[in-house]
Short mmCIF file of C-alpha atoms in Angstrom, two decimals:
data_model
loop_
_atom_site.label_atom_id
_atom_site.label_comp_id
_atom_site.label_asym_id
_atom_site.label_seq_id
_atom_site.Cartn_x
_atom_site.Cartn_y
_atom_site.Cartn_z
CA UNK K 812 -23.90 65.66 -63.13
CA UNK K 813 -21.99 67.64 -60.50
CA UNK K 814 -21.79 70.50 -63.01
CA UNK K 815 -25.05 70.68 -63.93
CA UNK K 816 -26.36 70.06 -60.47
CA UNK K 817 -24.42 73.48 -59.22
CA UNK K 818 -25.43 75.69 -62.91
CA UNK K 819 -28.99 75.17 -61.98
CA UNK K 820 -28.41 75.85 -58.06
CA UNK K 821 -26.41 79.41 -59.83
CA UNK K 822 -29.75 79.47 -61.54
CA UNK K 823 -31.89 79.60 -58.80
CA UNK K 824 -29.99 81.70 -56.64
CA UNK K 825 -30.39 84.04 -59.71
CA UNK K 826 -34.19 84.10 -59.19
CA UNK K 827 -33.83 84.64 -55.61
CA UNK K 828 -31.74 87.82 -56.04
CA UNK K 829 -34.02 88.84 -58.63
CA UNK K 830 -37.10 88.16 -57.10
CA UNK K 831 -37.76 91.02 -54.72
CA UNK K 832 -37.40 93.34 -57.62
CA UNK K 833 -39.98 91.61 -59.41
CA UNK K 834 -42.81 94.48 -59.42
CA UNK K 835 -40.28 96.84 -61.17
CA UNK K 836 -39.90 94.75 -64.06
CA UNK K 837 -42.96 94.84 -67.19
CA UNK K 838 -45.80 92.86 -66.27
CA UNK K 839 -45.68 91.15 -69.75
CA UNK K 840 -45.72 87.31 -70.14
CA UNK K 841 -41.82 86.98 -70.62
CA UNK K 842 -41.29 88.07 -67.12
CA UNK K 843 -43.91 86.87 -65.82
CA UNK K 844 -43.29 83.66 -66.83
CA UNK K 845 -39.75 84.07 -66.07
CA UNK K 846 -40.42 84.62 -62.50
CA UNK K 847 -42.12 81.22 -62.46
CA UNK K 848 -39.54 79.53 -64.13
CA UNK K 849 -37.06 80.43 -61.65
CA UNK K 850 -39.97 79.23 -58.81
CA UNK K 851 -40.18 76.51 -60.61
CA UNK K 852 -36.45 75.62 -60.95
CA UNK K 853 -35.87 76.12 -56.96
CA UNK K 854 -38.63 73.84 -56.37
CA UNK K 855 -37.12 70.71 -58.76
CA UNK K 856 -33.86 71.76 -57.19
CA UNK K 857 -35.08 70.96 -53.59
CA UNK K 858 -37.77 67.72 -54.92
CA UNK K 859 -33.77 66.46 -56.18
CA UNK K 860 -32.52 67.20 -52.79
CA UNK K 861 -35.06 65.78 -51.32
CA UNK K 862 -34.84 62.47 -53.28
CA UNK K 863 -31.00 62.14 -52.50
CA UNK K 864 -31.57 62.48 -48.78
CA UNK K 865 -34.25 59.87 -49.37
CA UNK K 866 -31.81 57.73 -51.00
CA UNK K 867 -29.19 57.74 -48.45
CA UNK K 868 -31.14 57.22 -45.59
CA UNK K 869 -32.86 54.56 -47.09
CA UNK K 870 -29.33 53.05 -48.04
CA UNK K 871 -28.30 53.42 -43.90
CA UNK K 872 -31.46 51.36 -42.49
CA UNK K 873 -32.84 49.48 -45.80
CA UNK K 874 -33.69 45.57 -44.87
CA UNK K 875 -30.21 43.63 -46.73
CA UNK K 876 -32.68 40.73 -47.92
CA UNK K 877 -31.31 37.36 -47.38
CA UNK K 878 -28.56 37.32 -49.69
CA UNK K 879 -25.05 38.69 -49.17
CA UNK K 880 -21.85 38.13 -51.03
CA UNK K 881 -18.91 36.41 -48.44
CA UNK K 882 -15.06 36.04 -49.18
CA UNK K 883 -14.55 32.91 -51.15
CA UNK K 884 -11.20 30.71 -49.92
CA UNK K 885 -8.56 31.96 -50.15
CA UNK K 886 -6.35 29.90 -52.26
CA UNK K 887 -8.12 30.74 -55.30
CA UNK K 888 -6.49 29.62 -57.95
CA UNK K 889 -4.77 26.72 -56.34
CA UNK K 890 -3.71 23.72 -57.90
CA UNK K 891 -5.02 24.97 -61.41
CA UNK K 892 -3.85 22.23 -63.86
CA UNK K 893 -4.85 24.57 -66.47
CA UNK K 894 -6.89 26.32 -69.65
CA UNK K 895 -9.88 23.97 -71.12
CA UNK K 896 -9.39 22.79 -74.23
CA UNK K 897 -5.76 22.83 -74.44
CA UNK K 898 -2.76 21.55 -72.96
CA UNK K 899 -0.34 24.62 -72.54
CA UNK K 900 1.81 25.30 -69.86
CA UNK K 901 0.59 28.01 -67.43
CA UNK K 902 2.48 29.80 -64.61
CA UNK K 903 0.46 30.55 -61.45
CA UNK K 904 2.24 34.06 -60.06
CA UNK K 905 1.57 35.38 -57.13
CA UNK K 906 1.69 39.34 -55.79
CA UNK K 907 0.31 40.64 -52.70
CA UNK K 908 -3.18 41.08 -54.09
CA UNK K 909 -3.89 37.64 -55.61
CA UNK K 910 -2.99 35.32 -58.35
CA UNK K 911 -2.05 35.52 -62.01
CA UNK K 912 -1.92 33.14 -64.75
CA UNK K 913 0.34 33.30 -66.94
CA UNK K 914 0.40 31.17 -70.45
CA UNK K 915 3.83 29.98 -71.18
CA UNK K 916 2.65 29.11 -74.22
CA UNK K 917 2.27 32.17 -75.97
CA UNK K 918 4.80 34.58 -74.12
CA UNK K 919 6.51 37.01 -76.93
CA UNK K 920 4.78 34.96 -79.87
CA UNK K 921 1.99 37.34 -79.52
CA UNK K 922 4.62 40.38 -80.30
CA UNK K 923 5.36 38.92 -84.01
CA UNK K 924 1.27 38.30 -85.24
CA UNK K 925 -0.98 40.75 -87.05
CA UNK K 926 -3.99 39.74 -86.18
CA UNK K 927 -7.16 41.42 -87.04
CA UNK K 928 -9.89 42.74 -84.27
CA UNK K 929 -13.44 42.05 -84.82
CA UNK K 930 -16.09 43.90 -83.01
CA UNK K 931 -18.92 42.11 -81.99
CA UNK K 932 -22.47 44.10 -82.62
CA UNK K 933 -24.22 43.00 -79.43
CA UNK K 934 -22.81 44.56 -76.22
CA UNK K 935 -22.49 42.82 -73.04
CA UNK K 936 -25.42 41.85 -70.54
CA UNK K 937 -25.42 40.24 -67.38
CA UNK K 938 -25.98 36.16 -67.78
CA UNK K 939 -29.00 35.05 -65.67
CA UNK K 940 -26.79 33.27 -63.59
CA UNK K 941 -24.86 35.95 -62.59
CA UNK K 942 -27.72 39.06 -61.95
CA UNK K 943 -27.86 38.17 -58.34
CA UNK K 944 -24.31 38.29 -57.50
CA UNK K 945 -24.39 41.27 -59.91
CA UNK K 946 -26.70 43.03 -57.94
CA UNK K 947 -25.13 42.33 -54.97
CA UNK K 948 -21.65 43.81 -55.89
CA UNK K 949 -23.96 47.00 -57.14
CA UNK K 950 -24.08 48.27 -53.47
CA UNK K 951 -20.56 48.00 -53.15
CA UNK K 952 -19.67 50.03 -55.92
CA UNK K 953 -17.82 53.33 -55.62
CA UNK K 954 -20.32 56.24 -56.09
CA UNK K 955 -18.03 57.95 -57.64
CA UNK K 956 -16.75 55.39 -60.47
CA UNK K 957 -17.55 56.53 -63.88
CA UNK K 958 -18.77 53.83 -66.38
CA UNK K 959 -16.98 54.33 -68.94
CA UNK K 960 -16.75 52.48 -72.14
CA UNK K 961 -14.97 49.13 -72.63
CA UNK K 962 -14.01 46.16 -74.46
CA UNK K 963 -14.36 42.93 -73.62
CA UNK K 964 -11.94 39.90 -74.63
CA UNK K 965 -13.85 37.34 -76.47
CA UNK K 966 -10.98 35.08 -77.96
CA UNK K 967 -8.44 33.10 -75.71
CA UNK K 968 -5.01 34.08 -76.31
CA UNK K 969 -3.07 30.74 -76.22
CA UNK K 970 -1.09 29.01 -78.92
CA UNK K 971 -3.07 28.03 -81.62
CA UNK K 972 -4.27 31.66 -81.37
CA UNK K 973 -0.47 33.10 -81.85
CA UNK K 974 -0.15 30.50 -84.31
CA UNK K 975 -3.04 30.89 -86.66
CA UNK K 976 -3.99 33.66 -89.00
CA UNK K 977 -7.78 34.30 -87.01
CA UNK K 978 -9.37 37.73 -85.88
CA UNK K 979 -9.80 38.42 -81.95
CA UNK K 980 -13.25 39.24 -80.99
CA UNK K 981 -14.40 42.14 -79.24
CA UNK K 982 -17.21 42.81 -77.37
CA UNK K 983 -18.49 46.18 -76.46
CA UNK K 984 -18.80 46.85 -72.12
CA UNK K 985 -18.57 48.99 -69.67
CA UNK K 986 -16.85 49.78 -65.96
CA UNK K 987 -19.92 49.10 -64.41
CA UNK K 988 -19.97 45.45 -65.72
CA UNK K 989 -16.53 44.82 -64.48
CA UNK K 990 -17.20 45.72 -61.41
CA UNK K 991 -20.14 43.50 -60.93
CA UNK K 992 -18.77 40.75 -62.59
CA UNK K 993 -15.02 40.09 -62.74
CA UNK K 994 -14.33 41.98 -59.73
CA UNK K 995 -16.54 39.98 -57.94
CA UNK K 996 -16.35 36.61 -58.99
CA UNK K 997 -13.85 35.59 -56.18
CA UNK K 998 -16.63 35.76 -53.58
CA UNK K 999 -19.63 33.44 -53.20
CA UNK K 1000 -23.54 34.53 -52.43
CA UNK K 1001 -25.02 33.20 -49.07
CA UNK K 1002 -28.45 32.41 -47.94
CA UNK K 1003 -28.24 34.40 -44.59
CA UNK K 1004 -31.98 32.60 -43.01
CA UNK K 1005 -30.30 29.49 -44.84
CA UNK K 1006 -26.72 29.70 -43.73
CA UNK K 1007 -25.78 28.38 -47.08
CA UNK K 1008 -23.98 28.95 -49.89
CA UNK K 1009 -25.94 29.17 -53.11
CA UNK K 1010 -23.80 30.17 -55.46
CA UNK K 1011 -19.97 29.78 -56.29
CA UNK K 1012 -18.27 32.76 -57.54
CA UNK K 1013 -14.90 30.53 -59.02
CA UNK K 1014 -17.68 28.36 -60.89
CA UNK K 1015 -18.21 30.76 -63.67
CA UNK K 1016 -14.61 30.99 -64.62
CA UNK K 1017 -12.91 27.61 -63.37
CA UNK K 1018 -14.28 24.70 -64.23
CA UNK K 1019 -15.07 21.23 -61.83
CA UNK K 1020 -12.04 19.77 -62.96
CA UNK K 1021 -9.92 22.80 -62.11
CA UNK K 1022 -9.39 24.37 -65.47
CA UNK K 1023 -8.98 27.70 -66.63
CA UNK K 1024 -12.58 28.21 -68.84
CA UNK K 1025 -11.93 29.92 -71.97
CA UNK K 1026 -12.83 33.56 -72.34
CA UNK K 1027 -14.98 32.31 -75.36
CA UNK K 1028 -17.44 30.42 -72.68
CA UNK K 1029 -16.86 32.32 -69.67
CA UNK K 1030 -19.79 34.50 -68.40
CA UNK K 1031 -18.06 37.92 -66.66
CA UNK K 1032 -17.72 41.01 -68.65
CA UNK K 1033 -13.46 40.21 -68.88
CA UNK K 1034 -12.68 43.78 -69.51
CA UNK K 1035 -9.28 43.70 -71.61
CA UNK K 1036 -6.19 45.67 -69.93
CA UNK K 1037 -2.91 45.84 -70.34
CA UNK K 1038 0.20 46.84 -68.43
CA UNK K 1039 4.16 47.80 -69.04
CA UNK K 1040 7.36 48.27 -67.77
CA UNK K 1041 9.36 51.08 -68.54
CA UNK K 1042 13.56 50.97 -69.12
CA UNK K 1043 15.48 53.55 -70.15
CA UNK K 1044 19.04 53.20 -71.23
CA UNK K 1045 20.94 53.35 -68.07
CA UNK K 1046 18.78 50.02 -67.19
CA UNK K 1047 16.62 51.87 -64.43
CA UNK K 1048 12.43 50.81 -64.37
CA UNK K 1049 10.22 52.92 -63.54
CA UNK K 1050 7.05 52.18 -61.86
CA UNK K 1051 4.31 53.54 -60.13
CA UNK K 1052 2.48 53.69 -56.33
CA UNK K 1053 -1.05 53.29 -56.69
CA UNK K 1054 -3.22 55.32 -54.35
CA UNK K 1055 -4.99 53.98 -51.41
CA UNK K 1056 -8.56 55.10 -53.83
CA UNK K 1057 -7.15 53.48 -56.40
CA UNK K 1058 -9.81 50.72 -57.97
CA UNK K 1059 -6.60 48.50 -58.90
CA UNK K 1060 -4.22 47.18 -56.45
CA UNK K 1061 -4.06 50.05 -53.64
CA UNK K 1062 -1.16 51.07 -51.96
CA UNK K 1063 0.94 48.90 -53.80
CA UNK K 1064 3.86 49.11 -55.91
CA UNK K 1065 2.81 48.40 -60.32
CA UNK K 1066 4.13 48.37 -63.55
CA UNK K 1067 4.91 51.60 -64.81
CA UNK K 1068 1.69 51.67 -66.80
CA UNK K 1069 -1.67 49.92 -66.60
CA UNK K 1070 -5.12 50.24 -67.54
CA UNK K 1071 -7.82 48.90 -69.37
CA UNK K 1072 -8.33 49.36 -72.95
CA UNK K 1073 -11.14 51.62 -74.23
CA UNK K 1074 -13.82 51.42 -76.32
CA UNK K 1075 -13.83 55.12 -77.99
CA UNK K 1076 -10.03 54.79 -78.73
CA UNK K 1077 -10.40 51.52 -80.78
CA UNK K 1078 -12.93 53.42 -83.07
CA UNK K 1079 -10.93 56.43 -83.34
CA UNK K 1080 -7.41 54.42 -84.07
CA UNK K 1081 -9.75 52.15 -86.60
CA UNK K 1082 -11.80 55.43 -88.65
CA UNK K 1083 -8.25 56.31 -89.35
CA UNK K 1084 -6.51 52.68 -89.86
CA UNK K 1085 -9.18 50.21 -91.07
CA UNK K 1086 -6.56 47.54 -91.45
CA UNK K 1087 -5.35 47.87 -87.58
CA UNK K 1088 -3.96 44.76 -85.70
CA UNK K 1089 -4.50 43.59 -82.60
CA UNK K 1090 -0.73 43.73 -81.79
CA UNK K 1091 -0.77 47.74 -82.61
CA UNK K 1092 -4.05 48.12 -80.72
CA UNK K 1093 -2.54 46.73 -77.90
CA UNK K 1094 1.08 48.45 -78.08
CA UNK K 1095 -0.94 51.66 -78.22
CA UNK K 1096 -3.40 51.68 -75.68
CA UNK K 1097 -0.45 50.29 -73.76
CA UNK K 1098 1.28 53.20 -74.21
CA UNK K 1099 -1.52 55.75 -73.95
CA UNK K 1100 -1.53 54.31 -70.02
CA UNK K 1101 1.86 54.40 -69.69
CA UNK K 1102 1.90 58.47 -70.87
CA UNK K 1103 -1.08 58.82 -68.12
CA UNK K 1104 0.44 57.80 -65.31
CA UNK K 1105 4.46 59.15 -65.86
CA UNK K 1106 3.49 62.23 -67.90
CA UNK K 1107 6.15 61.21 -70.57
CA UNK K 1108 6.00 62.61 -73.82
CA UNK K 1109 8.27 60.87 -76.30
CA UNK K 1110 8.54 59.40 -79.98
CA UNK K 1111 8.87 56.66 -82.37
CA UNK K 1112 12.57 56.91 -82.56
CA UNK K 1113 12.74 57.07 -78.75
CA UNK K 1114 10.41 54.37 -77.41
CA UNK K 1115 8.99 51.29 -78.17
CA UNK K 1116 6.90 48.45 -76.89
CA UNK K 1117 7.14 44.76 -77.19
CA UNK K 1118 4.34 42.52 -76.11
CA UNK K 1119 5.70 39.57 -73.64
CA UNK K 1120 2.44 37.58 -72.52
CA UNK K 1121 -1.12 37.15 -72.06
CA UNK K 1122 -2.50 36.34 -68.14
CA UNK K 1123 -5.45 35.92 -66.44
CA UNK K 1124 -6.33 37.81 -63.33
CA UNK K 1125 -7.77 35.22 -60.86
CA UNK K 1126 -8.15 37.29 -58.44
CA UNK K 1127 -10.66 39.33 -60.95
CA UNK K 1128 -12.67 36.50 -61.68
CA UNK K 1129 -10.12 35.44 -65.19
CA UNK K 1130 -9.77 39.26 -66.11
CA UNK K 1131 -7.48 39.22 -69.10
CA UNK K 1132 -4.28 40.99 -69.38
CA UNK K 1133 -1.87 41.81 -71.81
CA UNK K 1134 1.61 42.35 -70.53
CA UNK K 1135 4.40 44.79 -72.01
CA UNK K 1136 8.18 45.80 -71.61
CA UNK K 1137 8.27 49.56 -73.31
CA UNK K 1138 12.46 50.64 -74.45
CA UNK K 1139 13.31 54.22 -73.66
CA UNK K 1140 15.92 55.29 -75.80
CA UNK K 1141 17.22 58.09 -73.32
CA UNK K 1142 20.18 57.72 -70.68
CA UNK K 1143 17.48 58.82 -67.43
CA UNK K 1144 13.71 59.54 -67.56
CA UNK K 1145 11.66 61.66 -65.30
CA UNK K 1146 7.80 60.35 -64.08
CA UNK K 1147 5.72 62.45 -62.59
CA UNK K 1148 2.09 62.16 -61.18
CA UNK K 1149 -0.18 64.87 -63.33
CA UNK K 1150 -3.46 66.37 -61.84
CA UNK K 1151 -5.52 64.00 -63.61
CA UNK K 1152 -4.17 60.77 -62.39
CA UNK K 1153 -3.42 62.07 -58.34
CA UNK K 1154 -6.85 59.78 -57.44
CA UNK K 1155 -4.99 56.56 -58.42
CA UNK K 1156 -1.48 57.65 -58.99
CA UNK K 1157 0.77 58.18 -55.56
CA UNK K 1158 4.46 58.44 -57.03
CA UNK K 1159 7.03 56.68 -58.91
CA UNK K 1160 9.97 54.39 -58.04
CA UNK K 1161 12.82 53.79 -59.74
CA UNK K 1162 14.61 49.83 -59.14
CA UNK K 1163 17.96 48.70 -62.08
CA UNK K 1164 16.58 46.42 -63.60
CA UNK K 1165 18.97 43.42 -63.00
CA UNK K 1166 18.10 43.75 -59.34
CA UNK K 1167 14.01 43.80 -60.30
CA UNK K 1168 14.84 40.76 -62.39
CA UNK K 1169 16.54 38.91 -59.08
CA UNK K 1170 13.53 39.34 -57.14
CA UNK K 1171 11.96 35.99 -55.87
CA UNK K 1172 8.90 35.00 -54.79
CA UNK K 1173 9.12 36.18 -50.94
CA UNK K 1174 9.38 39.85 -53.15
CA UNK K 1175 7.21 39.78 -55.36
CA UNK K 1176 4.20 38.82 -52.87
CA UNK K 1177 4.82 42.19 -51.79
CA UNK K 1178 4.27 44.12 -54.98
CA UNK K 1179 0.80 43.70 -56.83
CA UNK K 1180 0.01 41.16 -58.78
CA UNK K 1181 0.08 42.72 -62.31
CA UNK K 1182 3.79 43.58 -61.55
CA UNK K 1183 4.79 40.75 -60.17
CA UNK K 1184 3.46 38.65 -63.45
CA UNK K 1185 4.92 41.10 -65.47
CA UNK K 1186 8.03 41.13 -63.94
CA UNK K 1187 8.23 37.07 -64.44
CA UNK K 1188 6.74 37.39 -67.80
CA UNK K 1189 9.94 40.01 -68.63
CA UNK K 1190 12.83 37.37 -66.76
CA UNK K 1191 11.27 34.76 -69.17
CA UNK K 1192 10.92 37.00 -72.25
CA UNK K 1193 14.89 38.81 -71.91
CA UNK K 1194 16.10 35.11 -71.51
CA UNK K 1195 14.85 33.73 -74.74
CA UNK K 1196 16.04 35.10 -78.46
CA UNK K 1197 13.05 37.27 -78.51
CA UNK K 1198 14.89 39.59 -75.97
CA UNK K 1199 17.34 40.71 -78.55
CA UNK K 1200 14.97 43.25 -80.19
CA UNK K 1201 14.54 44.53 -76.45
CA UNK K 1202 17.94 44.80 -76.28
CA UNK K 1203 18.93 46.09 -80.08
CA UNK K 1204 16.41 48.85 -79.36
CA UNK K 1205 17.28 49.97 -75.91
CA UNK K 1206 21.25 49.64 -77.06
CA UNK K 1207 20.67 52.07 -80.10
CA UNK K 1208 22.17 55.39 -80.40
CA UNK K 1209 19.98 58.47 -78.48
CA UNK K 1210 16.90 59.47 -80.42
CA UNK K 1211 16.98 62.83 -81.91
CA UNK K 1212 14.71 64.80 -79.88
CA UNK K 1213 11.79 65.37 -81.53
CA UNK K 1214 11.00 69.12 -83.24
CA UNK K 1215 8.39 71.20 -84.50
CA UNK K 1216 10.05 72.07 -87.62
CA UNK K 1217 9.02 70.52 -90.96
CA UNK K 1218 12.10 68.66 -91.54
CA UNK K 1219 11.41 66.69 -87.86
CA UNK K 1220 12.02 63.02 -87.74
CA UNK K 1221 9.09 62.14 -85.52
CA UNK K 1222 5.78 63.98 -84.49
CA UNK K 1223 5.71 64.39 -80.74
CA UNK K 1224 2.70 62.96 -79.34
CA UNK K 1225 1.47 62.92 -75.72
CA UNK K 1226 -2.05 61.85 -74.27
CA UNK K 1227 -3.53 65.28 -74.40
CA UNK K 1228 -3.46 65.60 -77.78
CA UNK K 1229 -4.88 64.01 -80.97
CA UNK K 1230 -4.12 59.91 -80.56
CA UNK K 1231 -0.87 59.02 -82.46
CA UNK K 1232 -1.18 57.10 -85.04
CA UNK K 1233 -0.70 53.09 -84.21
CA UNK K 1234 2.97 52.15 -83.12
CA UNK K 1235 3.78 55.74 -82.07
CA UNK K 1236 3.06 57.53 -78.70
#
């Protein structure tokens, strides 16, 4: 919009240079009419002006109505005795921005299924339940958020999921809805002439008894997103600094890649691999974040990614999350923040990973909460006989770096060009 905004501003200014000149050109319709045109296009310029200062002062000293969204408790989350409809363990984690659940029930058993996708047709709408909250959140928004494309989750990950042979449903989104829904869903609405609360935020996602509610039933957009932690062989993890304009736990320390999982990448990985899992969907967009926000560029033989667990973000209204440990097969590794990512993206840090693994809970309230889950979820995960591959993999021999000769081992890939093929980054 911005670019287009300033070609036709170049545009005018055009006109305005030319227009003094304008009895030395022919007096023939063409530039005739061109000279109008360019009136013309400084006069739309300055009705669109005109509109946005409209807009903005109308924003500053609009009536708010009676409704307002207010800061739920605190202690969301609290007490949860768990997910509807089925009695598996969960872990309640805690960072400095909130709560995560964790299912213990599924942990690395995700890792070993195949499971297909299946894309829903309809995309997502606000419920009538939740348009007025919705709404609400609207003025809060970032102007400058793009809405992109999304999925949403449609199919609880929890044990009988990992255990049968079922498809996970998609459902087509977007930013926008996240941010109106998930995002907001820890706050309540208010009557402000009423002084009363009309509607709960924590209803649509935990039910009266204090349950998780299934992502089947539950009403928010639940954006799916995944996150990772990075080791390379001399047992150092890298993570990352978000920004203080980052949309995702500001200012605070997070895995070494995270981000939600797009809708345009899921057709292009699927046009090419019809037959594409769940598992490799995830291990890839997984990755593509993870090459975003360190600038790596590696290979198959170098680096690979294990699934560890599935969460929900209370804090997010039951956003759900799928969490990662990613093997670098090289003795040190190098992050760095590219131009892209410098609007959510402050720096790296580098912790050994025994000493990340020792952190308690004091710790990991400092950190966000996606780390600190993910950081539990990889204690748990390198402590059971699932860890082994972790280990097998990271323990391995150096990779052979990568070439552009025919008789290569592995095709480099990085995020700026053509998507790798599932499994490879």
């Amino acid at each position: 919009m911005a670019l287009v905004n300033f070609s036709l501003g170049v545009a005018a200014n055009v006109g305005d240079l030319l227009d003094p000149f304008s009895g030395l050109f022919p007096q023939t319709p063409f530039w005739i009419g061109l000279g109008w045109a360019f009136r013309g296009l400084g006069f739309a310029l300055a009705a669109v002006g005109l509109i946005g200062l409209g807009a903005n002062v109308w924003r500053m000293f609009r009536p708010n109505g009676d409704y307002e969204l207010r800061d739920a408790e605190p202690e969301l989350g609290h007490g949860l005795k768990g997910l509807t409809q089925t009695k598996d363990k969960i872990l309640a984690i805690r960072g400095h921005n909130g709560v995560v659940v964790v299912n213990a029930s599924v942990d690395a058993q995700l890792d070993r299924g195949s499971h297909r996708i299946k894309l829903r047709k309809d995309s997502y709408a606000w419920p009538e339940e939740l348009k007025l909250a919705a709404k609400l959140a609207r003025r809060e928004m970032n102007r400058l958020a793009l809405n992109e494309h999304k999925l949403g989750l449609r199919s609880e990950i929890d044990s009988e999921f990992v255990a049968a042979d079922r498809s996970v449903e998609f459902q087509k989104t977007r930013y926008f809805f996240d941010r109106t829904t998930n995002s907001v869903l820890n706050r309540d609405v208010w009557s402000r002439l009423r002084e009363q609360r009309v509607a709960r935020g924590r209803d649509y996602f935990i039910s009266e008894d204090n349950r998780l509610i299934r992502l089947e039933q539950a009403g928010a957009s639940n954006q799916l997103g995944g996150s990772t932690l990075m080791v390379d062989q001399s047992r150092q993890v890298h993570l990352t600094m978000q920004t203080s304009t980052s949309a995702e736990s500001p200012d605070l320390l997070a895995p070494s890649g995270s981000g939600s999982f797009d809708l345009f990448r899921y057709q292009t990985l699927v046009a090419r691999q019809p037959n594409l899992t769940f598992q490799e969907f995830c291990r890839s967009e997984i990755e593509r974040e993870l090459f975003e926000e360190t600038a790596l560029v590696a290979n198959t033989l170098e680096l690979k990614t294990f699934l560890i667990g599935f969460g929900r973000f209370l804090y997010r209204g039951g956003k759900p999350e799928i969490f990662a440990v990613s093997a670098l097969r090289r003795s040190t590794a190098t992050a760095r923040v590219t131009t892209q990512e410098r609007l959510w993206t402050g720096g790296h840090e580098v912790v050994p990973l025994d000493d990340l693994l020792s952190w308690k809970p004091d710790k990991l309230a400092t950190v966000s909460a996606p780390l600190a889950a993910n950081i539990e979820l990889l204690r748990r995960y390198l402590d059971s006989p699932a860890g082994a591959a972790f280990q097998d993999f990271l323990g391995g021999r150096d990779a052979v770096a990568p070439t552009e000769s025919n008789g290569s081992t592995a095709a480099k890939c990085n995020v700026a060009a053509e998507p790798c093929p599932s499994g490879s980054i």
